[in-house]
Short mmCIF file of C-alpha atoms in Angstrom, two decimals:
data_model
loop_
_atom_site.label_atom_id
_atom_site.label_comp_id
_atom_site.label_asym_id
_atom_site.label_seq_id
_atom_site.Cartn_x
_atom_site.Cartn_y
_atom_site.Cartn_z
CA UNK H 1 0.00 0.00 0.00
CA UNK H 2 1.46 3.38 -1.56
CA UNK H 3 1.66 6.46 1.12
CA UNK H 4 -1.26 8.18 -0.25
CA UNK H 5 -3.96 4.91 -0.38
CA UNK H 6 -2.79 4.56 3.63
CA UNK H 7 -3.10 8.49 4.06
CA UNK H 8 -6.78 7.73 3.13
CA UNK H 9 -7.33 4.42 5.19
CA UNK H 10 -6.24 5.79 8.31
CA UNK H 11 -8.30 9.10 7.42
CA UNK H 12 -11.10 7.20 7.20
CA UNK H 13 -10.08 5.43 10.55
CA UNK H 14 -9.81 8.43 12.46
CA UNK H 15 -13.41 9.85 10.86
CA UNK H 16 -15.30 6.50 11.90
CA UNK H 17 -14.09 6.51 15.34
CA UNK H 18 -15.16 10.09 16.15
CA UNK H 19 -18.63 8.97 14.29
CA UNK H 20 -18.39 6.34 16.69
CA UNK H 21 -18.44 8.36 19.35
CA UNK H 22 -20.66 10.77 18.20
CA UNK H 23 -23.46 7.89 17.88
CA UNK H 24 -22.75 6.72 20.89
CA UNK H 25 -23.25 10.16 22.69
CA UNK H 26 -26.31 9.98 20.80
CA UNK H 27 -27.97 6.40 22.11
CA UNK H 28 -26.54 7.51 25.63
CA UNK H 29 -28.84 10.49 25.06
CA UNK H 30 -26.11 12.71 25.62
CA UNK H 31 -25.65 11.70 29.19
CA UNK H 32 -21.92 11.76 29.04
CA UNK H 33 -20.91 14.17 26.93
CA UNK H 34 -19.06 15.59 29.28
CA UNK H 35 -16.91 12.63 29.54
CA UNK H 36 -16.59 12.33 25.73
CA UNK H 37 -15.75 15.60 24.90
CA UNK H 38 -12.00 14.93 26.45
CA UNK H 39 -11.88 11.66 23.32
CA UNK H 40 -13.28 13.82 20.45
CA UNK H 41 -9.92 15.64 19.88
CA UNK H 42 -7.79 12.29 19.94
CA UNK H 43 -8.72 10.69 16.46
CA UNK H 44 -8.07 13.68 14.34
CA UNK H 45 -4.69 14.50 16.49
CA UNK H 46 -3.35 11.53 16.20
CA UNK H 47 -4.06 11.66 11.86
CA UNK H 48 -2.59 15.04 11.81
CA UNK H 49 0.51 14.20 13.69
CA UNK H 50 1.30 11.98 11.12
CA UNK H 51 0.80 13.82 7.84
CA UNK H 52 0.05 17.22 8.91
CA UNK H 53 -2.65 19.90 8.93
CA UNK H 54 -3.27 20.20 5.36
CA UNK H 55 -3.96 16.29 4.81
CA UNK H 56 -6.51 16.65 8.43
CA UNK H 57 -8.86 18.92 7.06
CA UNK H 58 -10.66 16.87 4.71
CA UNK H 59 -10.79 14.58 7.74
CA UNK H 60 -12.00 18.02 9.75
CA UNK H 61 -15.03 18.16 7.26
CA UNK H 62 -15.69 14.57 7.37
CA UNK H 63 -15.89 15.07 11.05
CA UNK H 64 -18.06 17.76 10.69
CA UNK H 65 -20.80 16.11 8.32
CA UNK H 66 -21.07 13.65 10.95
CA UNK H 67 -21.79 15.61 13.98
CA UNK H 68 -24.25 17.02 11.98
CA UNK H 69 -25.76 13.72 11.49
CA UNK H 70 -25.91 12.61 14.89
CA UNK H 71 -25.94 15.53 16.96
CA UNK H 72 -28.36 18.34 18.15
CA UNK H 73 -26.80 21.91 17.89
CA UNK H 74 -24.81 21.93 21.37
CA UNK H 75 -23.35 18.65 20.58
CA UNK H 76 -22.05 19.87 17.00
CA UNK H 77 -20.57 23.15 18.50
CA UNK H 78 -18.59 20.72 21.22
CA UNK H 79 -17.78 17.77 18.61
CA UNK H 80 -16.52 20.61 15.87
CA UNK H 81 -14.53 22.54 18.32
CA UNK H 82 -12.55 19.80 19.81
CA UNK H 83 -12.39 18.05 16.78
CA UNK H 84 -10.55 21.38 15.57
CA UNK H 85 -8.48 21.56 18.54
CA UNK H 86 -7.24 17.46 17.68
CA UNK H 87 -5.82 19.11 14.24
CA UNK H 88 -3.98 22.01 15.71
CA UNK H 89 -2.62 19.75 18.43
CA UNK H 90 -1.99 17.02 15.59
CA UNK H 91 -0.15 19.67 13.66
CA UNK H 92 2.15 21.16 16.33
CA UNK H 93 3.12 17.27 16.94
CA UNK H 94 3.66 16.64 13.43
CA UNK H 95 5.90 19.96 13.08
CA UNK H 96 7.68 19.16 16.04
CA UNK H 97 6.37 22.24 18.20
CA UNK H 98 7.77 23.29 21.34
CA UNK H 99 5.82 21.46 23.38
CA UNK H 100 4.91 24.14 25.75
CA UNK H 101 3.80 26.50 23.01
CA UNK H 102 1.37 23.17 22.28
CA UNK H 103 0.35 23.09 25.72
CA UNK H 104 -0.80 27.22 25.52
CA UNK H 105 -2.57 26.56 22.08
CA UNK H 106 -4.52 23.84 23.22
CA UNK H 107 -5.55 25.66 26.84
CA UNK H 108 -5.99 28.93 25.14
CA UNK H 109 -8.35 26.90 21.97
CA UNK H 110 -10.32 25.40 24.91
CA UNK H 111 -10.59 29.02 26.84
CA UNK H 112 -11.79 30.36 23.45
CA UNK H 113 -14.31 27.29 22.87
CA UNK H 114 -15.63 28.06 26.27
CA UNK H 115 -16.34 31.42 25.81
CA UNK H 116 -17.83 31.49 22.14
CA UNK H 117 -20.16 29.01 24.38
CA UNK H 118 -21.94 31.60 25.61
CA UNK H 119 -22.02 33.34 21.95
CA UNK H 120 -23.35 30.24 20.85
CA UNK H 121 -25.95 29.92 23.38
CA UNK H 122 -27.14 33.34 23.03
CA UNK H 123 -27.77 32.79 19.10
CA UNK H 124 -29.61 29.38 19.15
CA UNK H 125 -31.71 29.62 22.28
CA UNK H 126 -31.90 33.13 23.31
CA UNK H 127 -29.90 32.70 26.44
CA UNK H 128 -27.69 35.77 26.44
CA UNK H 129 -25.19 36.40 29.08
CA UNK H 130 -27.77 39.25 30.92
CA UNK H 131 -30.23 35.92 31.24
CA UNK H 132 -27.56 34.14 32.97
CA UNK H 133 -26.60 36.60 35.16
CA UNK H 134 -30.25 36.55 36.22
CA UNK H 135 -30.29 33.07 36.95
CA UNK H 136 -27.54 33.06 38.78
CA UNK H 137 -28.67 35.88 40.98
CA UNK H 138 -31.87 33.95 41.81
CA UNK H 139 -29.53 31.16 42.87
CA UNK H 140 -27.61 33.24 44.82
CA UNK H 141 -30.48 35.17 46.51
CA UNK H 142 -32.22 31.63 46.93
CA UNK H 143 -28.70 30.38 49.05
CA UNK H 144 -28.88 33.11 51.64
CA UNK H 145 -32.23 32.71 52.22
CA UNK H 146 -31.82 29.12 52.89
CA UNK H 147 -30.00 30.28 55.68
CA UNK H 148 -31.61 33.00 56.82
CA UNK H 149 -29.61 35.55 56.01
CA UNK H 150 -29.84 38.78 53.93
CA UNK H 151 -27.91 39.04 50.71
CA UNK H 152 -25.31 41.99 51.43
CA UNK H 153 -26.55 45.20 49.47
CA UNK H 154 -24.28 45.64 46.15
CA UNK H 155 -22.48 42.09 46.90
CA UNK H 156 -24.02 40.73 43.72
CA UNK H 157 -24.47 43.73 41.42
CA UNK H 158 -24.71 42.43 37.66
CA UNK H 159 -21.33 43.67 36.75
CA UNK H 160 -19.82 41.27 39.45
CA UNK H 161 -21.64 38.41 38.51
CA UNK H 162 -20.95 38.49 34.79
CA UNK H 163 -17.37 38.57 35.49
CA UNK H 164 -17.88 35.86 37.98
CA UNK H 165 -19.59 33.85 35.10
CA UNK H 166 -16.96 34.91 32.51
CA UNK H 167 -14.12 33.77 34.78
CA UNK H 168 -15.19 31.05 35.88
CA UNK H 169 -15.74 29.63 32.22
CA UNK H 170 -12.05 30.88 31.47
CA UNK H 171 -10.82 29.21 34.04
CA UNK H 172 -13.11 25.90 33.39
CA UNK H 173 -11.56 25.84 29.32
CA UNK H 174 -8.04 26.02 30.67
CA UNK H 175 -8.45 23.32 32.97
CA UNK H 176 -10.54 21.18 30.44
CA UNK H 177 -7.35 22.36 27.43
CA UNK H 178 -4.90 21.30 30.06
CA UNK H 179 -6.48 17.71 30.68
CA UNK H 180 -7.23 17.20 26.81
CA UNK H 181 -3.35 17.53 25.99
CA UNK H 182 -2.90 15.08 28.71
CA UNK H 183 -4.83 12.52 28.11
CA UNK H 184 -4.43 13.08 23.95
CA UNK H 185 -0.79 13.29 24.93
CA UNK H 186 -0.68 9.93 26.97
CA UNK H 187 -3.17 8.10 24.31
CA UNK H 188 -0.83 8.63 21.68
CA UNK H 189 2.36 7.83 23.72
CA UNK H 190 1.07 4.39 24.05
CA UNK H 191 0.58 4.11 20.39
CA UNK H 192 3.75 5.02 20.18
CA UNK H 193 3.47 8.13 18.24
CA UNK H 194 7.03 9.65 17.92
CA UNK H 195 6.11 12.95 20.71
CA UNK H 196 9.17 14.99 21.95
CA UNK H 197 9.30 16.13 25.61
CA UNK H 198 7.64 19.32 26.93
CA UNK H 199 10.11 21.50 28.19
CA UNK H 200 10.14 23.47 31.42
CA UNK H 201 7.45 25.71 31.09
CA UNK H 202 9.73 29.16 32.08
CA UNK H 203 11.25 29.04 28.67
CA UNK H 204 8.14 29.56 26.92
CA UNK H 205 8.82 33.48 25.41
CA UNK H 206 5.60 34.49 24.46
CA UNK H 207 5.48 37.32 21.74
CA UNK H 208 6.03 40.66 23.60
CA UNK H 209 3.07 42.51 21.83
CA UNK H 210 0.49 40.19 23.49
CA UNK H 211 0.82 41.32 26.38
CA UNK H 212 0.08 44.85 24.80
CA UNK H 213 -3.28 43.44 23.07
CA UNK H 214 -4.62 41.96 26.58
CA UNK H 215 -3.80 45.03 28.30
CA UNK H 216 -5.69 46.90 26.13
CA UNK H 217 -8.86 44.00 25.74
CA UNK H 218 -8.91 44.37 28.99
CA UNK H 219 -9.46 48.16 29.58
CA UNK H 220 -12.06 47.88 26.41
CA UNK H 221 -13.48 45.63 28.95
CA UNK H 222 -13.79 47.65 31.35
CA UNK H 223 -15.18 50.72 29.62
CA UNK H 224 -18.07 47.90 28.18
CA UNK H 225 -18.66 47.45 31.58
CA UNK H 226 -19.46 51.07 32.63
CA UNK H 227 -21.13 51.92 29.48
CA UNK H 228 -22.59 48.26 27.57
CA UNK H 229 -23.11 48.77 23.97
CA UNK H 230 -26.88 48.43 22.79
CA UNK H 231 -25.90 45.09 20.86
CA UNK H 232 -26.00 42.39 22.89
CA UNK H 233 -24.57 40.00 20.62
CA UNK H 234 -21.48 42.44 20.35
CA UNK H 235 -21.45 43.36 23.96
CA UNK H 236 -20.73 39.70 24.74
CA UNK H 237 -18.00 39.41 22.56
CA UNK H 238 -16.45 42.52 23.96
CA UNK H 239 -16.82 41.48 27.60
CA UNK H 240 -15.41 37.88 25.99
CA UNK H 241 -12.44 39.18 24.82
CA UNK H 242 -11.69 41.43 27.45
CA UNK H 243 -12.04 38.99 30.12
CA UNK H 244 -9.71 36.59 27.92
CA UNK H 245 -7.38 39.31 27.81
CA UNK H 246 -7.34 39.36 31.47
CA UNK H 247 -7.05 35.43 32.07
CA UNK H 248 -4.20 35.86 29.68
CA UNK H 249 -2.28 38.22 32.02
CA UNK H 250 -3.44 36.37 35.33
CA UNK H 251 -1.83 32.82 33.72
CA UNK H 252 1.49 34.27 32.72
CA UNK H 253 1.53 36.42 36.10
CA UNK H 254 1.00 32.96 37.57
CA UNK H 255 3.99 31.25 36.08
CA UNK H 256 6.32 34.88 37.24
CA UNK H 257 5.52 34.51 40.22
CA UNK H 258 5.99 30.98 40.72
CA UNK H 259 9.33 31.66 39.15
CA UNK H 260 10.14 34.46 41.79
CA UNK H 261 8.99 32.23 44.54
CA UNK H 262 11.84 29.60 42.86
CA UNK H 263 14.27 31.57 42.90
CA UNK H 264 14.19 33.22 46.27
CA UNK H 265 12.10 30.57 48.46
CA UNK H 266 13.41 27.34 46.81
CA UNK H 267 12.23 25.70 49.69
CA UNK H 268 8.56 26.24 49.38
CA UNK H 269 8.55 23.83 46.25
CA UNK H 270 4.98 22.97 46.22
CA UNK H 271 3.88 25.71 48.62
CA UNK H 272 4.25 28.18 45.75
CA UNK H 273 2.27 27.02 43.51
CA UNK H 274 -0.52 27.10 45.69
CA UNK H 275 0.59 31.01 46.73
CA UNK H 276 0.45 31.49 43.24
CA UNK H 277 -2.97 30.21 42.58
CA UNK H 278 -4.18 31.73 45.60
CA UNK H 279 -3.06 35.01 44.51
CA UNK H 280 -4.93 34.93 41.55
CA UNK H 281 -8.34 35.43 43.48
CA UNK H 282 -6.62 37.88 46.81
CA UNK H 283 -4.51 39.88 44.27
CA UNK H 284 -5.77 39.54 41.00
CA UNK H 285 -4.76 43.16 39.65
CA UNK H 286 -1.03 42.36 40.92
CA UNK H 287 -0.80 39.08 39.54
CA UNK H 288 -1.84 40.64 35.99
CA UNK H 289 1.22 43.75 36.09
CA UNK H 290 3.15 41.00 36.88
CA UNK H 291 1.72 38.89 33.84
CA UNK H 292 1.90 42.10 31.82
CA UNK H 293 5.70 43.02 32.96
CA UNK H 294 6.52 39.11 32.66
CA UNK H 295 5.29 38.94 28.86
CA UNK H 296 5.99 42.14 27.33
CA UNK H 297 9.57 43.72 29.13
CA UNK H 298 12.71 42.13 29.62
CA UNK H 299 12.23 41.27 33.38
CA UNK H 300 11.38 37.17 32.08
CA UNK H 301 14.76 37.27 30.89
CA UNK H 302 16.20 38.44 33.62
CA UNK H 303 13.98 36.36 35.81
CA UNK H 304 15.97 33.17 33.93
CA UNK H 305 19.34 35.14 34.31
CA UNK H 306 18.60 34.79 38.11
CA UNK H 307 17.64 31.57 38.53
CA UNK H 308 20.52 30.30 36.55
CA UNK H 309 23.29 32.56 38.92
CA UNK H 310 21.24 30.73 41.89
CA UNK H 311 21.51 27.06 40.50
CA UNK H 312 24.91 27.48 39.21
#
C-alpha cells in the first residue's frame, strides 16, 4: 500500500471513530458528553501528527458532516470545536512544536471554545449572558435565604456576577485544554506516536506585543462594563475578549511569580504554587502587572538570568 492509499485508510479510521463516538453520545442520550468531549480531539490529532494539517482537514469536514448527522446543535458546536483543537494539536506534533507553546494553544483553543459558548448559546436559544446573570442571581439570593440571612446590598451587582460567570468559564476551558493535551498526549504515547518532551514551562517566550493586546482587551473591557453597547450579541464578545485578555495576564503572572517564589524561596517547592494560585483570586490586579511586565519587558529574561546565577 502506496503512502497516499494509507493516508486515506487511516483518514477514514480516524473519521469513523469520532462517528463512533458521536453515535454513541447519541444512544446515551447525551448523558456523558461531558466525559466524551475529552476523546473527540484524539482521532483527528493523532491523523494530523502523522501527515500534517493540510492532509486533516478533509478529515476536519468529514468530522463535521457527521456531527451534523448525529448531533443536536450543542453537541455539534462541542464535537466541531474539539475536533478542531485534535488538528492544531496534531499539527504542532507533526511539526515538532515546542511542546509548551502546544500546551498554551490547546488551553488557550479550549478558553476560546468556552467562551464562544456563551455566543453560541445566546444565538440558538436566546440565552444571552444578561439571562444568565439573572439566573444566577436567583440562585444566589435563593442560598442566603436558605439560611436565613440577607444578601449583602451591592455584593451581587450584575457587573460582578458576569465577570464571575466569565471567569469562571475561562478558568473551566483552561483546565478542560490542560487535561485534553494530557490525556491526547498519553493516548498517543502508548501508540507510540514519535512525541518529543515538553520542556520546562519558564522558557516559553511568548510574543512581547500580546501582552500589549490583553492590556488593552482588557481596559475595552472595562469601559463595556461602565457603558454596555446596545448590541448584545457584540457586547458579549467585547466582555469575551476582554475577560480573555485578562485570564491571559493572570496565567502568565501565575507562572512569574511561581518563578520568583523559585528563585528566592526554593524551599517552598509545592507551597508556591498554591501562593500562586491563591493570589490569583486575593490579588488579582497584581498578579496581571506581573503577567503584563513578565510577557511584554525584559524582566522574564532576567527572571531566567537569576535563577541560573542561583543554581549554578
Amino acid at each position: 500500500m502506496n503512502r497516499k492509499s494509507l493516508e486515506i485508510t487511516t483518514g477514514a479510521m480516524s473519521t469513523a471513530i469520532f462517528g463512533a463516538l458521536m453515535l454513541l453520545n447519541r444512544q446515551t442520550g447525551s448523558l456523558f458528553e461531558g466525559f466524551f468531549v475529552f476523546l473527540y480531539p484524539i482521532p483527528l490529532a493523532a491523523y494530523s501528527a502523522m501527515y500534517g494539517i493540510r492532509s486533516g482537514l478533509p478529515a476536519l469536514a468529514a468530522m463535521s458532516l457527521l456531527s451534523f448527522l448525529f448531533g443536536d446543535f450543542t453537541s455539534i458546536f462541542y464535537a466541531v470545536a474539539q475536533a478542531l483543537i485534535g488538528l492544531v494539536f496534531g499539527g504542532c506534533l507533526y511539526h515538532k512544536v515546542d511542546m509548551t507553546k502546544t500546551l498554551f494553544a490547546v488551553m488557550l483553543m479550549s478558553a476560546v471554545e468556552n467562551l464562544l459558548d456563551i455566543v453560541v448559546l445566546g444565538f440558538l436559544y436566546g440565552v444571552d449572558l444578561n439571562q444568565q446573570t439573572a439566573e444566577m442571581r436567583d440562585v444566589l439570593n435563593t442560598a442566603f435565604e436558605q439560611v436565613g440571612q440577607a444578601v449583602p446590598s451591592g455584593m451581587f451587582s450584575d457587573n460582578y456576577i458576569k465577570q464571575l460567570i466569565i471567569v469562571s468559564m475561562i478558568v473551566a476551558g483552561i483546565l478542560q485544554g490542560f487535561l485534553v493535551y494530557e490525556i491526547s498526549l498519553q493516548i498517543l504515547r502508548r501508540l507510540r506516536f514519535p512525541v518529543q518532551k515538553p520542556k520546562s514551562v519558564y522558557l516559553y517566550m511568548p510574543p512581547k506585543m500580546s501582552g500589549y493586546i490583553a492590556a488593552l482587551a482588557y481596559f475595552f473591557y472595562n469601559l463595556r462594563m461602565v457603558q454596555p453597547l446596545d448590541n448584545e450579541l457584540l457586547q458579549n464578545v467585547a466582555l469575551t475578549v476582554g475577560m480573555l485578555g485578562y485570564m491571559y495576564l493572570i496565567c502568565f503572572g501565575i507562572i512569574g511569580l511561581t518563578l520568583i517564589l523559585g528563585i528566592y524561596f526554593p524551599r517552598l517547592r509545592v507551597l508556591r504554587v498554591v501562593i500562586a494560585l491563591l493570589g490569583m483570586f486575593v490579588v488579582p490586579m497584581a498578579e496581571m502587572v506581573l503577567g503584563f511586565f513578565y510577557i511584554s519587558t525584559s524582566y522574564h529574561e532576567r527572571l531566567l538570568e537569576a535563577r541560573e546565577q542561583r543554581t549554578s
